[in-house]
Coordinates of C-alpha atoms in Angstrom, one line a residue:
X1 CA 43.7 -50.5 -29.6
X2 CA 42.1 -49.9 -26.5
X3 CA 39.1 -51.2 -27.2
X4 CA 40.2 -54.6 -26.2
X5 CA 42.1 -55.0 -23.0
X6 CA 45.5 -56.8 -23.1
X7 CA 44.7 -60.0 -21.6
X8 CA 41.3 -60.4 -23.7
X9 CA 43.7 -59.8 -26.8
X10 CA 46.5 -62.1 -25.1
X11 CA 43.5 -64.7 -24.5
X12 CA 43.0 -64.4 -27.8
X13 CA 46.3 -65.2 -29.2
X14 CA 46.8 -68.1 -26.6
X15 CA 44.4 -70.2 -29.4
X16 CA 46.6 -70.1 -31.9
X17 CA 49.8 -71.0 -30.2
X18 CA 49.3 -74.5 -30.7
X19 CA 49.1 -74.2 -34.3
X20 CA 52.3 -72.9 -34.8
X21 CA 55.2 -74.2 -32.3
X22 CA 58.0 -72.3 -31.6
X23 CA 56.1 -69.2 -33.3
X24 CA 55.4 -65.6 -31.7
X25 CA 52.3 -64.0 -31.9
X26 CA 52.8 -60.5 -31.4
X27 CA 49.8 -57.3 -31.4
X28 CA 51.8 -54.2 -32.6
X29 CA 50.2 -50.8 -31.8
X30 CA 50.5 -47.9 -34.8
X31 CA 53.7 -47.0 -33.0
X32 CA 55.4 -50.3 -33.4
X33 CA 55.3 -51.0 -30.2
X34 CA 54.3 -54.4 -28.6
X35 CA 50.7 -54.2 -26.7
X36 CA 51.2 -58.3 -26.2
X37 CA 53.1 -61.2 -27.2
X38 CA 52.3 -64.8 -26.7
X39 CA 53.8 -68.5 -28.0
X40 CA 58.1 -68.8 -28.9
X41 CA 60.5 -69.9 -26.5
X42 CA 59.9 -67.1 -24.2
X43 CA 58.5 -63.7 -24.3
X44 CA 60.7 -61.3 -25.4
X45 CA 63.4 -63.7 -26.8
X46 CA 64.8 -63.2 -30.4
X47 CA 63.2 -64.0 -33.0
X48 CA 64.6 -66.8 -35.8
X49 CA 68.1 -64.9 -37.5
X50 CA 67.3 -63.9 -40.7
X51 CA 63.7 -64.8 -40.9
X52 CA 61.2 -62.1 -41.9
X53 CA 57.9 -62.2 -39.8
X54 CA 54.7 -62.1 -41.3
X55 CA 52.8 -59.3 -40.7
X56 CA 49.1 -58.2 -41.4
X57 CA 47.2 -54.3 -40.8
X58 CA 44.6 -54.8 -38.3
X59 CA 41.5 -52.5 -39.1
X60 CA 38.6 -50.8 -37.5
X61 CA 35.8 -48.9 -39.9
X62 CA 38.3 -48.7 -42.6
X63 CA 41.4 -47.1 -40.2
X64 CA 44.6 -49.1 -39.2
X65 CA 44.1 -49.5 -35.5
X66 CA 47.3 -52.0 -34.9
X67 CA 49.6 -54.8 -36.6
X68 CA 49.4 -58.2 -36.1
X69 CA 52.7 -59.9 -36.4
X70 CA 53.9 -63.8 -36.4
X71 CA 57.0 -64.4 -35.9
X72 CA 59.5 -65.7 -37.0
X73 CA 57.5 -67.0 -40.6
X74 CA 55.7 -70.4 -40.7
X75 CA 56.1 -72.7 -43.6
X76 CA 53.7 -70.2 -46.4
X77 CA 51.5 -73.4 -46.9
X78 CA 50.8 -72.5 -43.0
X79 CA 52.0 -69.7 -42.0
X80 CA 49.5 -67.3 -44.2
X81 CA 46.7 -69.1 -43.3
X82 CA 47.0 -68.9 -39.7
X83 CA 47.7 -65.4 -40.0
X84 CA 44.4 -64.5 -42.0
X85 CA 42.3 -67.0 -39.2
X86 CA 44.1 -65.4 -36.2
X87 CA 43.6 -61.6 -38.2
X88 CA 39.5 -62.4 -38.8
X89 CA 39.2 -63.4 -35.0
X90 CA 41.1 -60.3 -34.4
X91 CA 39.2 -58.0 -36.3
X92 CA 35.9 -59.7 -35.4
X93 CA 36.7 -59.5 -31.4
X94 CA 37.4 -55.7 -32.1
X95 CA 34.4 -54.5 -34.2
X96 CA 32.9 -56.7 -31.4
X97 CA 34.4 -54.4 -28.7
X98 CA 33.6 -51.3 -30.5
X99 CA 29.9 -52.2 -31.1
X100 CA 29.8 -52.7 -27.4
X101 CA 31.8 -49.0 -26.8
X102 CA 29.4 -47.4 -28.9
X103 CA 26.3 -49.0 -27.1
X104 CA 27.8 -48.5 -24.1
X105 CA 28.5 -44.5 -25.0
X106 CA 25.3 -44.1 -26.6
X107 CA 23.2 -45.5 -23.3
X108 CA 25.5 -42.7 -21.1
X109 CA 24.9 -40.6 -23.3
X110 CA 20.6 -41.3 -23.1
X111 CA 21.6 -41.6 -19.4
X112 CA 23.1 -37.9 -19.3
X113 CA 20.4 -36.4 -21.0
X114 CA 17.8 -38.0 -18.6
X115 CA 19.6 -37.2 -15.8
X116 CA 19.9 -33.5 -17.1
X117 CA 16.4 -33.7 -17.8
X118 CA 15.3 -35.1 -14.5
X119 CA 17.8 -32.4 -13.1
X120 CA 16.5 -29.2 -15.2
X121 CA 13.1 -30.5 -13.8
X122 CA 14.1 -30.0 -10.0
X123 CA 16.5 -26.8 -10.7
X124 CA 14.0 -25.0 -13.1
X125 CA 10.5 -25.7 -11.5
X126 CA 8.9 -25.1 -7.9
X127 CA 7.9 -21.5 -7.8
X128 CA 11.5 -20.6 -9.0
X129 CA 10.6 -16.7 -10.4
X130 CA 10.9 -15.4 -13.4
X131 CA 14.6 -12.8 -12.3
X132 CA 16.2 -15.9 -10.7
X133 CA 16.2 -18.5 -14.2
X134 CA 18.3 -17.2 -16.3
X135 CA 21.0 -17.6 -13.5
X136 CA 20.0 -21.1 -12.6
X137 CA 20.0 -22.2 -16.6
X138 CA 23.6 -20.9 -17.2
X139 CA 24.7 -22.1 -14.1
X140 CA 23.5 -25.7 -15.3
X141 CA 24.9 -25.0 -18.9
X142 CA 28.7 -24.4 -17.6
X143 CA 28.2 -27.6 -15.1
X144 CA 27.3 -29.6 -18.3
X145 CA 29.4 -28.4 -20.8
X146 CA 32.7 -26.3 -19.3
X147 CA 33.6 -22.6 -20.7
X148 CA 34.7 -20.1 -18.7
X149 CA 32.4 -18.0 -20.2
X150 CA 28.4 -18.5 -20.7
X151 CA 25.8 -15.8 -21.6
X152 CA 21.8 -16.3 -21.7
X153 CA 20.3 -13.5 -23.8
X154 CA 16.3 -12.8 -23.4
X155 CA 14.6 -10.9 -26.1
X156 CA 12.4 -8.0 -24.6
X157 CA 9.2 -6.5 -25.7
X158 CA 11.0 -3.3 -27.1
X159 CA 13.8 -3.0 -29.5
X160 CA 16.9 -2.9 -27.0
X161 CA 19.9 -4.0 -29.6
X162 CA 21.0 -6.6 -32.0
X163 CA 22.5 -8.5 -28.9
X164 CA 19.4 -8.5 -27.3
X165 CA 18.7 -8.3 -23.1
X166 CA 21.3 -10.4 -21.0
X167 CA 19.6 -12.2 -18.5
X168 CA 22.7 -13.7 -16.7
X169 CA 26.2 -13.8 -17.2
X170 CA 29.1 -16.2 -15.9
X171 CA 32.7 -15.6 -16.1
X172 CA 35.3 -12.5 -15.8
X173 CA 34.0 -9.4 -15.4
X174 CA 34.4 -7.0 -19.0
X175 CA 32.9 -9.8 -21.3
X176 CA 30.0 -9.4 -21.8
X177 CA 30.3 -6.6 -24.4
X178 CA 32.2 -9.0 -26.5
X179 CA 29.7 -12.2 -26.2
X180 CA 26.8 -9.6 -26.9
X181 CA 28.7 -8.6 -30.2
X182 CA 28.6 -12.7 -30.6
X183 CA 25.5 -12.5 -30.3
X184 CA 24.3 -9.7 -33.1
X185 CA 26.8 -11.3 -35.2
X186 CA 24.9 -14.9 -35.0
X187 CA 21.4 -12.9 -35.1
X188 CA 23.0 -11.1 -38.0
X189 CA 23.6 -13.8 -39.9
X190 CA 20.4 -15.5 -39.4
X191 CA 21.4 -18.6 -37.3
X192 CA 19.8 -17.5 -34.3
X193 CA 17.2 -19.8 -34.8
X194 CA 19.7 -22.9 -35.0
X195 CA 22.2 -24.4 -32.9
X196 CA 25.6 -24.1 -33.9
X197 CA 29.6 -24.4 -33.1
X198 CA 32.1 -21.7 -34.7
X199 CA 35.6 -20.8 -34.2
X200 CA 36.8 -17.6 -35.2
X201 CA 40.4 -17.0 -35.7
X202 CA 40.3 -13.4 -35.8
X203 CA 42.7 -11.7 -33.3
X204 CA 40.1 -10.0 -31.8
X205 CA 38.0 -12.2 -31.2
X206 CA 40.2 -14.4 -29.3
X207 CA 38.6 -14.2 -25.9
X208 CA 35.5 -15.8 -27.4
X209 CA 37.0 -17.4 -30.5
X210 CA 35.3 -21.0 -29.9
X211 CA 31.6 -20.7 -29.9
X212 CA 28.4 -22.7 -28.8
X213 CA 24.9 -21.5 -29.5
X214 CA 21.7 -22.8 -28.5
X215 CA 18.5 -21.2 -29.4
X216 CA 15.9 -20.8 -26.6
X217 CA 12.6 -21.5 -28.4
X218 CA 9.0 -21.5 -27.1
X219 CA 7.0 -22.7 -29.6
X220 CA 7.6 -21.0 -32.9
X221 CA 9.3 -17.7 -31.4
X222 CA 12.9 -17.5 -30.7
X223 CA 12.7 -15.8 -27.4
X224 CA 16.3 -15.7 -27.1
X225 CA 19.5 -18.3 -26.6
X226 CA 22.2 -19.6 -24.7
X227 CA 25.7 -18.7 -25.5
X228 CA 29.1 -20.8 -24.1
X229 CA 32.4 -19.4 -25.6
X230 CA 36.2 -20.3 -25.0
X231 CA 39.3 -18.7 -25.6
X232 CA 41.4 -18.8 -28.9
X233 CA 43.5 -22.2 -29.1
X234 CA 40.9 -24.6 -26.8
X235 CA 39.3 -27.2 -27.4
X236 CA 36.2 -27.1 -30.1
X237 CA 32.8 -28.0 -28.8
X238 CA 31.7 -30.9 -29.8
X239 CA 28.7 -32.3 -31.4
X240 CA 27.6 -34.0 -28.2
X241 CA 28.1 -30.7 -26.5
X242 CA 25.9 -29.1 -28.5
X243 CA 23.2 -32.2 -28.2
X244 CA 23.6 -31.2 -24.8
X245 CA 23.0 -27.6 -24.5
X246 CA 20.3 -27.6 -26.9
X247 CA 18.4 -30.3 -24.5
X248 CA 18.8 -27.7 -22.3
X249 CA 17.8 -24.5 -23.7
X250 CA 15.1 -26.7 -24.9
X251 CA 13.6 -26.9 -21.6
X252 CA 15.1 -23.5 -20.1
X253 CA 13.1 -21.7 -22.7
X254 CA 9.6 -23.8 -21.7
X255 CA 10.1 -23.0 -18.3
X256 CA 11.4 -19.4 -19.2
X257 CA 8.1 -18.7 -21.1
X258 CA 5.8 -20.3 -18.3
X259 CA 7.5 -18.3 -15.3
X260 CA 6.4 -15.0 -18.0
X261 CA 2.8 -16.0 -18.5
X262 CA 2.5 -16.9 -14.9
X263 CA 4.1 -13.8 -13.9
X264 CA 1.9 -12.1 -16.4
X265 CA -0.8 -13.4 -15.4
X266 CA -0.1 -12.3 -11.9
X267 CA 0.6 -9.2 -12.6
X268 CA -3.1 -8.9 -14.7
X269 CA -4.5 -10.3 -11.6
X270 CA -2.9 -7.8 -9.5
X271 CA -3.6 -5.2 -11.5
X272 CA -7.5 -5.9 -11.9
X273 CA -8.1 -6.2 -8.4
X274 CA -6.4 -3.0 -8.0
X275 CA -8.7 -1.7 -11.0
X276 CA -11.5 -3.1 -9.4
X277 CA -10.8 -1.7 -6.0
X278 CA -10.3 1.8 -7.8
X279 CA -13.6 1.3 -9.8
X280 CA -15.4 0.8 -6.8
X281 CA -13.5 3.8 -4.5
X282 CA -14.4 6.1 -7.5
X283 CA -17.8 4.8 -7.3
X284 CA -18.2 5.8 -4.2
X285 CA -17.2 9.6 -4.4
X286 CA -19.9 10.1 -6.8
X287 CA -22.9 11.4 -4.7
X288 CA -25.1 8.5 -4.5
X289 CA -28.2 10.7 -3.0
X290 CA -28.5 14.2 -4.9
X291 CA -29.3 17.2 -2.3
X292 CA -33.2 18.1 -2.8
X293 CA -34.9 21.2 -2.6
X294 CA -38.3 22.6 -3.2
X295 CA -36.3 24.4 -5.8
X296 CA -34.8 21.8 -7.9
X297 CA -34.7 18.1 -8.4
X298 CA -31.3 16.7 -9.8
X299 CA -31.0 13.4 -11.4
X300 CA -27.6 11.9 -12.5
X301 CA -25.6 9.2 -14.6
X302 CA -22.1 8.2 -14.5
X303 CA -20.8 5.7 -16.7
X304 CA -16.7 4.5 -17.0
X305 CA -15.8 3.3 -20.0
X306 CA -12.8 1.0 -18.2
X307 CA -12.6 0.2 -14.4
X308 CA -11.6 3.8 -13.7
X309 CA -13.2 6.9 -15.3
X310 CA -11.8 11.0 -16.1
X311 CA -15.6 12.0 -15.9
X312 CA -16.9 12.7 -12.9
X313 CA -20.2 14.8 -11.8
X314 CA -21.0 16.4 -7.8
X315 CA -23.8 18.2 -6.5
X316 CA -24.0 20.1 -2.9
X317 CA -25.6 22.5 -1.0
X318 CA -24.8 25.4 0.3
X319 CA -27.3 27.2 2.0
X320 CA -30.3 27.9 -0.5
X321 CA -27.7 27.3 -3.2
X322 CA -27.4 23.9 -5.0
X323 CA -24.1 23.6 -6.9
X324 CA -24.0 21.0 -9.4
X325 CA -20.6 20.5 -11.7
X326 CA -19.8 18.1 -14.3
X327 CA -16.2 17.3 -15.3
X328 CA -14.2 15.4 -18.1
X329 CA -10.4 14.3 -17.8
X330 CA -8.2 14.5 -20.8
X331 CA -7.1 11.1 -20.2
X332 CA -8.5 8.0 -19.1
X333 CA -7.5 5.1 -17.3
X334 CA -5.8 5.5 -12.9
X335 CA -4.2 8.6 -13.8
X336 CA -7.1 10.1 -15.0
X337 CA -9.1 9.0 -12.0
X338 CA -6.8 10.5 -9.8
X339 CA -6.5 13.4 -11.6
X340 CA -10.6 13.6 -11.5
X341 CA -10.8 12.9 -7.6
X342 CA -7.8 15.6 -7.3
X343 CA -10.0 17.8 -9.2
X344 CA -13.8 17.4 -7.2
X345 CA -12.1 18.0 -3.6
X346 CA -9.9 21.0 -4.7
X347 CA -13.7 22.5 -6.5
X348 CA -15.4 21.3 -3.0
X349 CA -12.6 23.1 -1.4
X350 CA -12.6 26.6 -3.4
X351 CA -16.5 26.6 -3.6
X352 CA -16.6 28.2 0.0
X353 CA -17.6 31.8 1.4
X354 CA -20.0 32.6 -1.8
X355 CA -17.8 32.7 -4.3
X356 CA -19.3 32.6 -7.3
X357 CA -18.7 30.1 -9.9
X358 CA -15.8 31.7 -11.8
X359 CA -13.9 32.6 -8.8
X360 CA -14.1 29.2 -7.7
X361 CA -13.3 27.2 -11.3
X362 CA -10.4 30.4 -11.1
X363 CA -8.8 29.0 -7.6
X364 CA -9.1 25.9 -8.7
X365 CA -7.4 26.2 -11.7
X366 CA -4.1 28.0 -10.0
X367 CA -4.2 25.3 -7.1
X368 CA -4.3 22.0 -9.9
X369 CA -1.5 23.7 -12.0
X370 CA 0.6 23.0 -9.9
X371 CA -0.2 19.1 -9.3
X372 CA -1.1 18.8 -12.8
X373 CA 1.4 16.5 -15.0
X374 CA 2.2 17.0 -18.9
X375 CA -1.2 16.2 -20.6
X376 CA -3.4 16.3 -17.8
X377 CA -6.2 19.0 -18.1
X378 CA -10.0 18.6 -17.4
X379 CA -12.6 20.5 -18.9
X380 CA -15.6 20.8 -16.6
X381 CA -19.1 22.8 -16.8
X382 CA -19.7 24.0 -12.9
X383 CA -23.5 25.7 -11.9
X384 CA -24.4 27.3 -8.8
X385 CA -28.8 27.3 -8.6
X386 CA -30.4 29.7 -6.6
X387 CA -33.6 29.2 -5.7
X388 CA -35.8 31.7 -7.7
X389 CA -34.2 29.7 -10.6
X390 CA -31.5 31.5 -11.8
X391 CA -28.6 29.9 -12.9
X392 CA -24.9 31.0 -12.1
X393 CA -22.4 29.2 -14.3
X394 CA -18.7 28.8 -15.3
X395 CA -18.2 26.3 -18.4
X396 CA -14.1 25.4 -18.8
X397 CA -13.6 24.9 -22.3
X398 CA -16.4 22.1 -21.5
X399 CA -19.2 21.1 -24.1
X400 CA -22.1 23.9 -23.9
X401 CA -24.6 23.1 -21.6
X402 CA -28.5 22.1 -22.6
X403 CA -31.0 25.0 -21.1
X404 CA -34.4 22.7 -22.6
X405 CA -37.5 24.9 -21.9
X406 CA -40.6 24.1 -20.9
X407 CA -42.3 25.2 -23.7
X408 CA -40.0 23.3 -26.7
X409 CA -36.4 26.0 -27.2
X410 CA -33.5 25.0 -26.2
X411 CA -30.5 27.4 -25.3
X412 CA -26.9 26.2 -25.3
X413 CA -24.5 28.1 -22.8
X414 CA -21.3 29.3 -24.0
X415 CA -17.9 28.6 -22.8
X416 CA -16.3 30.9 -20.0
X417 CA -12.7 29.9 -20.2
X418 CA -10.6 27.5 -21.3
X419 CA -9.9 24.0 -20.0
X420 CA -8.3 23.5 -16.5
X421 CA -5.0 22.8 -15.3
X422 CA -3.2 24.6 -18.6
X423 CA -2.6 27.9 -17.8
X424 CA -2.5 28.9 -13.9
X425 CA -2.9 32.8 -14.7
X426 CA -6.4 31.4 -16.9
X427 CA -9.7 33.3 -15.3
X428 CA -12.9 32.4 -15.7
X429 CA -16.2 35.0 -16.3
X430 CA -19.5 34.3 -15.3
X431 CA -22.7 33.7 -16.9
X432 CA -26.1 34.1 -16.0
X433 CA -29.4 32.4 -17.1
X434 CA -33.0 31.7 -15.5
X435 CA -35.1 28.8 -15.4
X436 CA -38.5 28.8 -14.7
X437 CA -40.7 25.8 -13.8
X438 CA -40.1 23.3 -15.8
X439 CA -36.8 24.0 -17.5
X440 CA -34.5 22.0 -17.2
X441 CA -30.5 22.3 -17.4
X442 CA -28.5 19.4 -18.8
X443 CA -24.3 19.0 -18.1
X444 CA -22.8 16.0 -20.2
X445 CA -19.7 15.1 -21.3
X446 CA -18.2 13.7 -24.8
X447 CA -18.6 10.5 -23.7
X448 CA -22.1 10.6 -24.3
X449 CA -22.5 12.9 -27.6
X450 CA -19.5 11.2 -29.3
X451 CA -20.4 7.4 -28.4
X452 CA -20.3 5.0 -31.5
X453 CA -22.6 2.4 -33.1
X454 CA -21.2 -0.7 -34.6
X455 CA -21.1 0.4 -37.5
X456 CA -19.2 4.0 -36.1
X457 CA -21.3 6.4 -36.8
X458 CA -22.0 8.5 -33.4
X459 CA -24.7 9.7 -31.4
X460 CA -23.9 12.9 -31.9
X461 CA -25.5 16.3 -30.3
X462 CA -28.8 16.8 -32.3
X463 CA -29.8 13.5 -30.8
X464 CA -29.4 14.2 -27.1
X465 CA -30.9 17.5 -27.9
X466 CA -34.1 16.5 -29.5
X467 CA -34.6 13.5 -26.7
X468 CA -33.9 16.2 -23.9
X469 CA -36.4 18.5 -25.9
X470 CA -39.0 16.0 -26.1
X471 CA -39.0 14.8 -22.2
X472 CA -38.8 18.3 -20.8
X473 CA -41.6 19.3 -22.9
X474 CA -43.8 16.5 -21.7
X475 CA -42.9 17.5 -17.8
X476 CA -41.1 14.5 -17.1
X477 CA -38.8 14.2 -13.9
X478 CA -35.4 14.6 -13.8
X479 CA -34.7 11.2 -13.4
X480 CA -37.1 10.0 -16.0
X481 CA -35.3 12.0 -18.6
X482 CA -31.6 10.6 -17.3
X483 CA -33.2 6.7 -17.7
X484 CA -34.7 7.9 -21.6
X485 CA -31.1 9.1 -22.4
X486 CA -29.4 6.1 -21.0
X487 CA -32.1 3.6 -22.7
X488 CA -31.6 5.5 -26.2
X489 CA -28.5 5.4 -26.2
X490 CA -27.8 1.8 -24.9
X491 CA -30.1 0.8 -28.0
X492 CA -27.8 3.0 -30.3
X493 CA -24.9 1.8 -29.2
X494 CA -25.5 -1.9 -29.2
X495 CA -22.6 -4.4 -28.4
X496 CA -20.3 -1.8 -29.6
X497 CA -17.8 -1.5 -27.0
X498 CA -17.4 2.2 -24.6
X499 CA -14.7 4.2 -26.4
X500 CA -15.0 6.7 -23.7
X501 CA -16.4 7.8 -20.2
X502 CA -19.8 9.2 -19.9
X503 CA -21.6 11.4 -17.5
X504 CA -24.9 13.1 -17.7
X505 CA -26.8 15.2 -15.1
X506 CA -30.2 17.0 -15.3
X507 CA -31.5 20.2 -13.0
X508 CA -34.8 20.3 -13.2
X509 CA -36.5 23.4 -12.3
X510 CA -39.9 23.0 -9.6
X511 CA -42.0 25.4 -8.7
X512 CA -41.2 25.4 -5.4
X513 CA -44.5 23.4 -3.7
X514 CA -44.0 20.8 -1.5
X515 CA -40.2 18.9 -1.6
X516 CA -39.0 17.0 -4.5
X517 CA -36.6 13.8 -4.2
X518 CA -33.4 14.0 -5.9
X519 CA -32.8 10.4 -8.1
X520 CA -29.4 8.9 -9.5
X521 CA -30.1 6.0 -11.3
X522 CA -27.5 3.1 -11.2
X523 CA -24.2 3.4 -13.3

């Protein structure tokens, strides 16, 4: 009966008085008990000895709200009649009153969710990161709806449990084990996707016996949820409650998934400028001008199939010797292009004091060993060219090199050792072969030989050795023969993308007249 305050209901009763002198009108709460009286000789006096009231239930959506009593009985040809108008006024002032309740109820309640809305809004945007969310959501989920205990559960990229990653936690200390069982009981069940309200009367789940899940949902992906629980013997959630959080895991989870892709996206950003800056510092410790002799004109190509590249090629000179190496990381990607510069300086570094090729591949092998991490090796093909042409050469586990004569054979040099940076006790032998005018010796990496079509059928060896074949025989230059290979095999790959690095450098052998101009066409 609180719908209706007493002196409405009294005000009310006051038009009826009239019609019945000397009656009470009396509204009787469920108890019996007299919310307001009005008419009679004065309030509170005795009723007429002996005379039963009349008395009629007054109702509310089907439930007995009250009584309404007159007292004591009119004449029946009156006294029923008044009753039922009286009753219908009644009645019709209270479903009145509740309409207006339930209006007024529903509108707080639009106003509560707008406000939390408008609230989220302010709390959840403006540069907040991505770490500091979670807190800020269940901080706004125990304000709206009170538990001493709230959880928010993110799920990650790899499998970490049933229960999932919590983000944030609120409440005492030790909990969390038991909401996170909650948790892989809901998922468990398959309601993770749904909101719901459960109470659990099992003994041991007392500390979170009343439950409240909402789902946090970006798009069609349940990216994790929001879980309030309360102690065994408190007060159910209710449906508005859940109304409630769900509004606001609604819009935790959109902002949620935006700070991710924005941090993402940062993070991509970052990571290809850094890519980029690598690309272009890698660049630069290839030898962009080749050392010339009268001896030998060098020509090279480096290509990276991402931003950073394993293979790697160098060429100096060291008094009428021209070394000339070409190398290959087992890897790709930064570590393999720190591996590779690692790899170039410690082979500058040990190629001093005329040491001959497998003395120097040897030292550098012991020294990388011990910077080398699991799975990082690099097979490499390294030349020293003296000037009356012959060659000098230490190949680590490396594809053979290409010794194209001018006159149409082709010799491929064996290996001298196996690949570098497994085994720091390895040595490598020495090999010798001469070139005269004209010949040419080719270093290349896989990247090249094993580079696919569209349809994935590679370019395989037999094709680089028949071009370099051709071109040598026909006395082209060193660089000539670098832009044929890189022409044919642009054409054979097609928009197929680079599976791999690939490096290519030519030696050609001069007679020794006039000075020759070392070439490296672009990469």
């Amino acid at each position: 009966m609180r719908l209706l305050p007493r002196h409405e209901l009294g005000a009310l009763l006051d038009a009826f008085v009239p019609l019945a002198p000397g009656r009470r009108w009396r509204v009787l709460d469920t108890a019996g008990a007299a919310l307001v009286e009005r008419g009679g000789e004065a309030q509170g006096a005795a009723d007429g000895a002996g005379v039963a009231p009349l008395l009629t239930p007054l109702t509310l959506d089907g439930e007995a709200i009250g009584t309404l009593q007159l007292a004591p009985a009119a004449p029946l040809d009156t006294g029923h009649a008044l009753l039922r108008a009286a009753h219908s006024v009644l009645e019709q002032a209270l479903a009145a009153a509740s309409m207006r309740r339930e209006l007024a109820s529903e509108t707080l309640e639009r106003y509560r969710e707008v406000h939390l809305a408008y609230r989220l809004g302010e709390v959840l945007t403006g540069g907040v990161e991505l770490a500091a969310l979670p807190a800020r959501v269940l901080d706004e989920a125990v304000r709206v709806v009170q538990a001493p205990y709230a959880l928010l559960v993110l799920d990650g990229d790899a499998d970490e449990d049933e229960g999932g990653r919590v983000a944030a936690a609120r409440g005492a200390e030790g909990s969390a084990d038991g909401a996170r069982e909650v948790v892989a009981a809901i998922r468990a069940g398959g309601a993770a996707d749904r909101a719901g309200i459960d109470v659990d009367e099992r003994p041991e789940a007392a500390a979170h016996a009343v439950r409240l899940w909402a789902p946090l949902r970006a798009g069609e992906r349940t990216i994790g949820g929001l879980l309030l629980t309360r102690p065994a013997g408190s007060r159910v959630f209710s449906a508005g409650d859940a109304k409630m959080l769900s509004a606001l895991a609604a819009q935790a989870a959109t902002s949620i998934e935006n700070a991710r892709l924005h941090a993402a996206s940062l993070e991509q950003a970052r990571m290809a400028r850094e890519l980029q800056l690598a690309h272009e510092v890698q660049a630069r410790l290839m030898p962009t001008v080749l050392p010339s002799s009268t001896s030998w004109q060098l020509a090279a190509w480096w290509s990276a199939a991402r931003e950073v590249a394993g293979d790697f090629y160098d060429a100096t000179r060291q008094g009428e010797t021209t070394i000339v190496t070409v190398g290959d990381v087992a890897d790709k990607g930064m570590a393999a292009a720190l591996f590779m510069a690692l790899t170039r300086s410690v082979l500058r570094a040990s190629a001093v004091d005329g040491r001959d090729p497998g003395d120097v591949v040897t030292r550098a092998n012991a020294l990388l060993c011990a910077d080398a991490s699991d799975g990082m090796f690099v097979t490499l093909a390294h030349a020293h060219l003296a000037s009356d042409g012959t060659v000098r050469y230490a190949n680590a586990g490396h594809n053979p090199p290409l010794v194209a004569r001018a006159d149409g054979s082709l010799e491929r040099l064996p290996r001298t050792g196996i690949l570098v940076g497994w085994d720091d006790a390895a040595r490598y032998g020495v090999e010798t072969v001469r070139l005269a005018s004209g010949d040419a010796l080719v270093l290349y990496t896989d990247g090249v030989t094993e580079a696919r079509d569209e349809r994935g059928r590679e370019y395989g060896e037999e094709r680089l050795v028949e071009l370099v074949r051709e071109h040598v025989a026909a006395r082209r230059s060193a660089a000539a023969i670098v832009s044929a290979l890189r022409t044919d095999l642009a054409g054979f790959v097609g928009q197929a993308d680079a599976f791999d690095d690939a490096t290519l450098l030519v030696a050609l052998r001069r007679s020794g007249e006039g000075v020759s101009t070392s070439q490296v066409p672009g990469t």
